[in-house]
Short mmCIF file of the C-alpha atoms (twelve columns), coordinates in Angstrom:
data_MODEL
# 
_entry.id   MODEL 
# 
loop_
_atom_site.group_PDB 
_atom_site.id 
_atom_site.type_symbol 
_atom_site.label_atom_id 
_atom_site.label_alt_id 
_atom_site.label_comp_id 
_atom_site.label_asym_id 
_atom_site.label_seq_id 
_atom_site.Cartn_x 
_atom_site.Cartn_y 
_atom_site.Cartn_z 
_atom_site.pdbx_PDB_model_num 
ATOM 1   C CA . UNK A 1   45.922 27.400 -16.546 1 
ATOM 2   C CA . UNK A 2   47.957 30.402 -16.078 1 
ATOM 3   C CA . UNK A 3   51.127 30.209 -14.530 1 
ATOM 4   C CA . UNK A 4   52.124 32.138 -11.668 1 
ATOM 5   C CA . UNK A 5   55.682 32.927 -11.216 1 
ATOM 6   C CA . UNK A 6   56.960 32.819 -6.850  1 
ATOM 7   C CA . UNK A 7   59.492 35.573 -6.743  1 
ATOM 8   C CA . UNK A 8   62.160 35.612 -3.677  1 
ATOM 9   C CA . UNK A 9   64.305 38.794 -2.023  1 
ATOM 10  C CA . UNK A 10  66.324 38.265 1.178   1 
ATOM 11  C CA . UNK A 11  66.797 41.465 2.690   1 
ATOM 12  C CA . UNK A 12  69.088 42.565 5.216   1 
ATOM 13  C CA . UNK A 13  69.566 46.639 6.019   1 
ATOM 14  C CA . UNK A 14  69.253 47.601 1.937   1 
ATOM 15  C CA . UNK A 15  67.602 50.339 2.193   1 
ATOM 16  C CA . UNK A 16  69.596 52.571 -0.174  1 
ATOM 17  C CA . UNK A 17  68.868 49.226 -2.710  1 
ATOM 18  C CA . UNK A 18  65.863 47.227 -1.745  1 
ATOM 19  C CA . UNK A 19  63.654 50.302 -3.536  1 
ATOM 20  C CA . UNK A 20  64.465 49.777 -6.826  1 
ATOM 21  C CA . UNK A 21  64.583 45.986 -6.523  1 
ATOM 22  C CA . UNK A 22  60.571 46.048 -5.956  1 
ATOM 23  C CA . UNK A 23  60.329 48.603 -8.501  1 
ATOM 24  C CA . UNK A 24  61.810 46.078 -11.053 1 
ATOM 25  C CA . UNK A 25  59.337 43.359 -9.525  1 
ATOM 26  C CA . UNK A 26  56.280 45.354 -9.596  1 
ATOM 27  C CA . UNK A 27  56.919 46.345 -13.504 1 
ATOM 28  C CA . UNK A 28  56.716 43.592 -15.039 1 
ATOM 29  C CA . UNK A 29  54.665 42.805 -17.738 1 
ATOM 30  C CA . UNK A 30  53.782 38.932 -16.364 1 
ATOM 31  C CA . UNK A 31  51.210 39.885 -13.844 1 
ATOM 32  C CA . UNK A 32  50.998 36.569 -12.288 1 
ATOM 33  C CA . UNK A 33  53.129 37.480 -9.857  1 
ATOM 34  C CA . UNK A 34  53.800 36.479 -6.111  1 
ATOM 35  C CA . UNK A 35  56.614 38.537 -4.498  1 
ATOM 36  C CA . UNK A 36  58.261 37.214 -0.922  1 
ATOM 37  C CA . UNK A 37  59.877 38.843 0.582   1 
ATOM 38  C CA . UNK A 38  61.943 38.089 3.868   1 
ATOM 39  C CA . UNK A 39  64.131 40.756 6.190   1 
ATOM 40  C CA . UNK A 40  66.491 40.170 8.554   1 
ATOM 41  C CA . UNK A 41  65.004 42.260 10.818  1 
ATOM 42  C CA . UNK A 42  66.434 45.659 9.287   1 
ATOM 43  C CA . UNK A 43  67.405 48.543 11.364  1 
ATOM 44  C CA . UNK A 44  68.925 51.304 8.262   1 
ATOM 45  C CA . UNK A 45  65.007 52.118 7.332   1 
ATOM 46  C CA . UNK A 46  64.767 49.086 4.755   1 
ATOM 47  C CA . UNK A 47  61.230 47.992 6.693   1 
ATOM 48  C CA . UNK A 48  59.911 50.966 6.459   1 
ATOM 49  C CA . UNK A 49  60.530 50.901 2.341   1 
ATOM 50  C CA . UNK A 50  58.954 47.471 2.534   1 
ATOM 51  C CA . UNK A 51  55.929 48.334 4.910   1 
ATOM 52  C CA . UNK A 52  55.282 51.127 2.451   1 
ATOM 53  C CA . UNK A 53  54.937 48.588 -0.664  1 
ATOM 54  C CA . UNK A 54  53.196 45.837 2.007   1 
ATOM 55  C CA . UNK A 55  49.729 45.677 -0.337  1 
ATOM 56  C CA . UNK A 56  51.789 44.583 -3.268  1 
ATOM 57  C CA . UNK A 57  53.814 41.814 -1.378  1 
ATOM 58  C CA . UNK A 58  52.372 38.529 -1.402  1 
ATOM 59  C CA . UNK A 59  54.270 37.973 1.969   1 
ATOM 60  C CA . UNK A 60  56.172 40.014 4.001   1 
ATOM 61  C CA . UNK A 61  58.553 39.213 6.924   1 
ATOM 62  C CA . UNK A 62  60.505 40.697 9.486   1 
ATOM 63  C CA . UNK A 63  62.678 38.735 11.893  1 
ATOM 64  C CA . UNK A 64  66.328 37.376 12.712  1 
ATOM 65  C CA . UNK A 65  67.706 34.862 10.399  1 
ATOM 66  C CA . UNK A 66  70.689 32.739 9.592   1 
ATOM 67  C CA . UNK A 67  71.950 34.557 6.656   1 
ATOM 68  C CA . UNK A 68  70.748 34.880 3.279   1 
ATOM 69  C CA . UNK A 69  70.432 31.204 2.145   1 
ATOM 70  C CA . UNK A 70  68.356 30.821 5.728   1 
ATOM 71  C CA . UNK A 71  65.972 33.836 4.736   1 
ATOM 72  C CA . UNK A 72  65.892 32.666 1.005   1 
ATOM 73  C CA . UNK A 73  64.775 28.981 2.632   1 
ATOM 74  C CA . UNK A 74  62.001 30.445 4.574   1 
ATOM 75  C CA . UNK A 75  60.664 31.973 1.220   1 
ATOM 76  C CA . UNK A 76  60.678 29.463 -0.969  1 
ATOM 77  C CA . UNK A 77  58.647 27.599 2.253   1 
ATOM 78  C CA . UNK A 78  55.994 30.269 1.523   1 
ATOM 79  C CA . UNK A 79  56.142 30.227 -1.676  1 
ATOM 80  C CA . UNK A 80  52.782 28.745 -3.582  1 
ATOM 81  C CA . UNK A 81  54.020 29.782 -7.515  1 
ATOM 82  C CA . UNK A 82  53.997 27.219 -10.400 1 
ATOM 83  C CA . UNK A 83  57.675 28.304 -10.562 1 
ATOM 84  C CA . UNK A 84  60.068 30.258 -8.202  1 
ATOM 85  C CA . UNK A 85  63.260 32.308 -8.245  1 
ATOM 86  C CA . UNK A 86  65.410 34.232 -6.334  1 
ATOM 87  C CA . UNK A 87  65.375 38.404 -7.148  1 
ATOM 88  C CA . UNK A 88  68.221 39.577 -4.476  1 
ATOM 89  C CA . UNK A 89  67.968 42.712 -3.072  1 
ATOM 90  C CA . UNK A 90  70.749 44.641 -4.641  1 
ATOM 91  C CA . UNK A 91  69.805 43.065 -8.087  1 
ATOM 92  C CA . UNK A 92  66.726 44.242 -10.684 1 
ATOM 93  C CA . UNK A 93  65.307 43.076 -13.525 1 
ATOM 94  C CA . UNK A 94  67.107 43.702 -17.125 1 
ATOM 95  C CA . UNK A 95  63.864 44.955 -18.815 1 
ATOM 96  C CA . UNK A 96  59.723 44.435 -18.140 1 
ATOM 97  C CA . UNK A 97  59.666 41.377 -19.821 1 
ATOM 98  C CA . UNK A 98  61.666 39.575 -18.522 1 
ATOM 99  C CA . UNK A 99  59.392 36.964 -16.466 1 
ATOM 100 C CA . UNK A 100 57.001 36.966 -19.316 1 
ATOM 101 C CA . UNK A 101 59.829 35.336 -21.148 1 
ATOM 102 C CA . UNK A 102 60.612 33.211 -18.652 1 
ATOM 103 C CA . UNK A 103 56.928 31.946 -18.344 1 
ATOM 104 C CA . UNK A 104 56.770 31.582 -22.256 1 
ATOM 105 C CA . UNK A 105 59.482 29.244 -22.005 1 
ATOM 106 C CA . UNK A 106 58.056 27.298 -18.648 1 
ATOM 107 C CA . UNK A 107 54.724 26.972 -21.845 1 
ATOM 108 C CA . UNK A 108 56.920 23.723 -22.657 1 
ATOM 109 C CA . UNK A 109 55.730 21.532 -19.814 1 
ATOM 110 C CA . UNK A 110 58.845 19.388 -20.357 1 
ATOM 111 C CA . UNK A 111 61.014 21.813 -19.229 1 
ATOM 112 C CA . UNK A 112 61.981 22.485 -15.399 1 
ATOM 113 C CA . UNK A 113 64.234 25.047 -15.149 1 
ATOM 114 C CA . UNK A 114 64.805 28.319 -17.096 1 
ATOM 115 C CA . UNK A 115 68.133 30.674 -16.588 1 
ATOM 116 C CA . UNK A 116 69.626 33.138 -18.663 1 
ATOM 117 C CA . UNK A 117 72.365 35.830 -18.723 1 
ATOM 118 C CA . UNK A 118 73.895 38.315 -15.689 1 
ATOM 119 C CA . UNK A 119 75.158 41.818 -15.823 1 
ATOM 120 C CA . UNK A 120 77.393 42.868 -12.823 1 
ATOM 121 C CA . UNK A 121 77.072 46.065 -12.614 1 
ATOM 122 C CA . UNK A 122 78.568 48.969 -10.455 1 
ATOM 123 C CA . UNK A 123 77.311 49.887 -7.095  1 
ATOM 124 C CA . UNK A 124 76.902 53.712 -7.272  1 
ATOM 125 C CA . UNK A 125 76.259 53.539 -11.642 1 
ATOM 126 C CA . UNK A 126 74.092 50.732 -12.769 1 
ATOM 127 C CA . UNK A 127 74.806 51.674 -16.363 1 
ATOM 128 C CA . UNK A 128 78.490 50.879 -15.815 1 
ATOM 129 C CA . UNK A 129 78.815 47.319 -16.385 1 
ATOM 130 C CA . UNK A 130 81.504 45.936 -14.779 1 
ATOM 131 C CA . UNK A 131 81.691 42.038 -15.810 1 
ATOM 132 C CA . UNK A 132 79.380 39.734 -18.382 1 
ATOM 133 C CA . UNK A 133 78.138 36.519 -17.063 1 
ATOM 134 C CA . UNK A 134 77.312 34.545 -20.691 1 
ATOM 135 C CA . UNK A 135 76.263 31.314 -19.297 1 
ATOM 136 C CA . UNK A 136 75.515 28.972 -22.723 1 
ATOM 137 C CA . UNK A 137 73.822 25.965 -22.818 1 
ATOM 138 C CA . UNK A 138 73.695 23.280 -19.686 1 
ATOM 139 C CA . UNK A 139 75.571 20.155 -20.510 1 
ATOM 140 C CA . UNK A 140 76.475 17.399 -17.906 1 
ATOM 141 C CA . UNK A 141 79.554 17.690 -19.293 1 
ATOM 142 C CA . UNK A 142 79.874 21.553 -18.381 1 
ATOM 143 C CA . UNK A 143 78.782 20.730 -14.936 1 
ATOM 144 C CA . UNK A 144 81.820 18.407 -14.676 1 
ATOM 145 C CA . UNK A 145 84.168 21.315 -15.279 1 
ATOM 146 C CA . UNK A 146 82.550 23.358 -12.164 1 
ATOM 147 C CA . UNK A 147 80.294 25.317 -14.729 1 
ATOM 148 C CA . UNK A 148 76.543 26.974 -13.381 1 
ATOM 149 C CA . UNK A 149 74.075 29.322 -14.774 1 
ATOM 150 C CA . UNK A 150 74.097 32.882 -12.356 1 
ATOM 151 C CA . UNK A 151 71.414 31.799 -10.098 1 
ATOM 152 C CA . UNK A 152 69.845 34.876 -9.977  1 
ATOM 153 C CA . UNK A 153 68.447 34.091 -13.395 1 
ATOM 154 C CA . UNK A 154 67.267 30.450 -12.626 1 
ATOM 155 C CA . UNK A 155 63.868 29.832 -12.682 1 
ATOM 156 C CA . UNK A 156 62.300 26.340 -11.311 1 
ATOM 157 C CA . UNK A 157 59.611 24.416 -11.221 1 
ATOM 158 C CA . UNK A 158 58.342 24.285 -7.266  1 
ATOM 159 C CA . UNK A 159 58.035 20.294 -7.413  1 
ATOM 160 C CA . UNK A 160 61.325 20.414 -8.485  1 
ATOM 161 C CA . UNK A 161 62.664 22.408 -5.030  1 
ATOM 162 C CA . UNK A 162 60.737 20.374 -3.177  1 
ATOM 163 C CA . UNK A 163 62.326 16.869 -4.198  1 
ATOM 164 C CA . UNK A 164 65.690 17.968 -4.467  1 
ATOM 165 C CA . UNK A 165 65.557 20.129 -0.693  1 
ATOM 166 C CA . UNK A 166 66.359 23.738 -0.434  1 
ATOM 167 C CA . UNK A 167 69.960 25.297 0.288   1 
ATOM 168 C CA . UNK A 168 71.950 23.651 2.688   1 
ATOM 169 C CA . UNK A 169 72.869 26.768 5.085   1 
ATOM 170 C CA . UNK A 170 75.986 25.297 6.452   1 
ATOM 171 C CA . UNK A 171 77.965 26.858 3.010   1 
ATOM 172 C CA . UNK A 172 78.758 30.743 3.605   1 
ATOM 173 C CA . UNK A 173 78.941 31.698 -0.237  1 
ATOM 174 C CA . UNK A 174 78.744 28.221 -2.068  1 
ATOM 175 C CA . UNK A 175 75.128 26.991 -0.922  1 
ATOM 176 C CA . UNK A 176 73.725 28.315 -4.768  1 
ATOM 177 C CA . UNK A 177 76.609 26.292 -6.346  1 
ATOM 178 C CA . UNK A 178 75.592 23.018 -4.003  1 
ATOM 179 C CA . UNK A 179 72.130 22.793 -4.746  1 
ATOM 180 C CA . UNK A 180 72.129 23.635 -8.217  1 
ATOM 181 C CA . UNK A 181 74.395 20.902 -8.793  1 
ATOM 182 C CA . UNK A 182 71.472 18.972 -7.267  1 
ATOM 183 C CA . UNK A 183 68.958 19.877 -9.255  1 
ATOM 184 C CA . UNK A 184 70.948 19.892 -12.574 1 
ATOM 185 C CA . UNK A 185 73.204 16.913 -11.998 1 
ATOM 186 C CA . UNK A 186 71.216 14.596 -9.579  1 
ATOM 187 C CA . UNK A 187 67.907 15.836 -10.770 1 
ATOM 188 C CA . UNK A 188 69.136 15.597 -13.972 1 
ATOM 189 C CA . UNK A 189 66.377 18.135 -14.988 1 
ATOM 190 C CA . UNK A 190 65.944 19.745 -18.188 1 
ATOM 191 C CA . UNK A 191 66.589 22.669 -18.299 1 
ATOM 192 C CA . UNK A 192 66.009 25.891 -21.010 1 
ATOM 193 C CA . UNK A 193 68.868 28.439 -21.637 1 
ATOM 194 C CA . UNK A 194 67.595 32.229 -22.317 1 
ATOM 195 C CA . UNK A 195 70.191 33.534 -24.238 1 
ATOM 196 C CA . UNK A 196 69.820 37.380 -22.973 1 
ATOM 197 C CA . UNK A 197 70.474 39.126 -19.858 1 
ATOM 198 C CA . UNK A 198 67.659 38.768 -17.311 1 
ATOM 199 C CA . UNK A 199 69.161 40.399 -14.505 1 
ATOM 200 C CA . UNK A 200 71.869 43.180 -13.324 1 
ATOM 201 C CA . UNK A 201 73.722 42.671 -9.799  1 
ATOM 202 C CA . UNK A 202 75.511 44.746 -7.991  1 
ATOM 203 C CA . UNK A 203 78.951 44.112 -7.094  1 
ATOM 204 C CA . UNK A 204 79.287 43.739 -3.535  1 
ATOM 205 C CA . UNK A 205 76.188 41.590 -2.964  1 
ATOM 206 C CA . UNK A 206 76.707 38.737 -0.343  1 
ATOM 207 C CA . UNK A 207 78.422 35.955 -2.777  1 
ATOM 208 C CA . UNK A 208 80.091 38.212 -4.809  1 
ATOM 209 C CA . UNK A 209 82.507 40.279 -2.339  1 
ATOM 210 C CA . UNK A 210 85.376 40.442 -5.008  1 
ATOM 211 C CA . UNK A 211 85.907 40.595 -8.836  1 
ATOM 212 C CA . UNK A 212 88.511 38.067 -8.021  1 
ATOM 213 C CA . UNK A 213 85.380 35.747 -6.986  1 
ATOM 214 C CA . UNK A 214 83.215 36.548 -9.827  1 
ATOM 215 C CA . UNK A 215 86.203 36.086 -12.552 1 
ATOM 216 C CA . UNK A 216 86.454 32.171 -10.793 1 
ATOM 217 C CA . UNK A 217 82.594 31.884 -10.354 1 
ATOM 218 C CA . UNK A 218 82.175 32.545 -14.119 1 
ATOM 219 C CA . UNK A 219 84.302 31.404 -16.011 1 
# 
């Protein structure tokens, strides 16, 4: 059976952003593909990018939310992929093959999640790379010491999300940290490490406000 891959983007007035971030959806080379996406109800122009692209969205939704981790919850609700991720809406895609990696690797049915490497990148030059986010292998040990994969790049199986709950929305900026702890440390899930970059964010996204934050987030 093929696989089909759930893909997430929060949205919330990107629409100088949100653009190229279906672009890097739509071009991949893994056509099993279900995009979700969910807007805060928009008012810079970003629904009218989205209503434009509407017949190559799985789902699309428009309305007020709690924040990202809220709108992120309500996707992975929709979601009906083998596996799902997150794709934020100032972030792309390293290259086109990236999720046909990432299903190649889900082809060991022992293995429930799949993450890889991160790229911050500049807001206004996307070639300009302004921090590496080499994540390594998952070890319980690592964990201890406060260490997680950039969770734009984590991939995981949907019965996994659904045991181990969504994110908890009460965190501002730590909910990714909380619940992958869950999945890796209470789940105790395997887990496969890419060792490439997957995906390039832009600085200034919603958890990642300073380079001050990403230095202590990565390290």
């Amino acid at each position: 059976m093929t696989l089909t891959i759930s893909v997430i983007t929060a949205v919330s007035n990107r629409v100088d952003t949100i653009g190229q971030t279906l672009a890097s959806v739509q071009a991949q080379t893994w056509s099993h593909v279900e995009h979700i996406v969910i807007d805060g109800a928009s008012t810079d122009g970003t629904l009218r990018v989205l209503e434009a692209q509407r017949n190559r969205l799985a789902v699309l939704v428009s309305e007020p939310d709690g924040g990202i981790y809220d709108a992120l919850n309500k996707g992975f609700a929709c979601a009906s992929g083998d596996v799902v991720g997150v794709m934020h809406s100032d972030d792309f895609y390293a290259h086109e093959r990236v999720l046909e990696k990432v299903a190649s690797a889900f082809a060991d049915s022992t293995v429930d999640a799949v993450y890889g490497d991160l790229d911050y990148v500049a807001r206004a030059d996307t070639d300009h790379v302004v921090r590496r986010w080499r994540s390594g292998y998952c070890s319980r040990a690592r964990l201890r010491r406060g260490w997680m994969p950039p969770h734009p790049t984590l991939y995981l199986r949907r019965r996994v999300i659904e045991e181990w709950g969504l994110f908890d929305i009460s965190f501002r900026i730590a909910a990714d940290y909380d619940v992958i702890l869950r999945y890796l440390w209470q789940g105790k899930i395997r887990a496969h490490y890419i060792p490439e970059v997957l995906v390039k964010m832009r600085v200034g996204g919603e958890s990642n406000r300073s380079l001050a934050h990403i230095v202590r987030k990565s390290r």
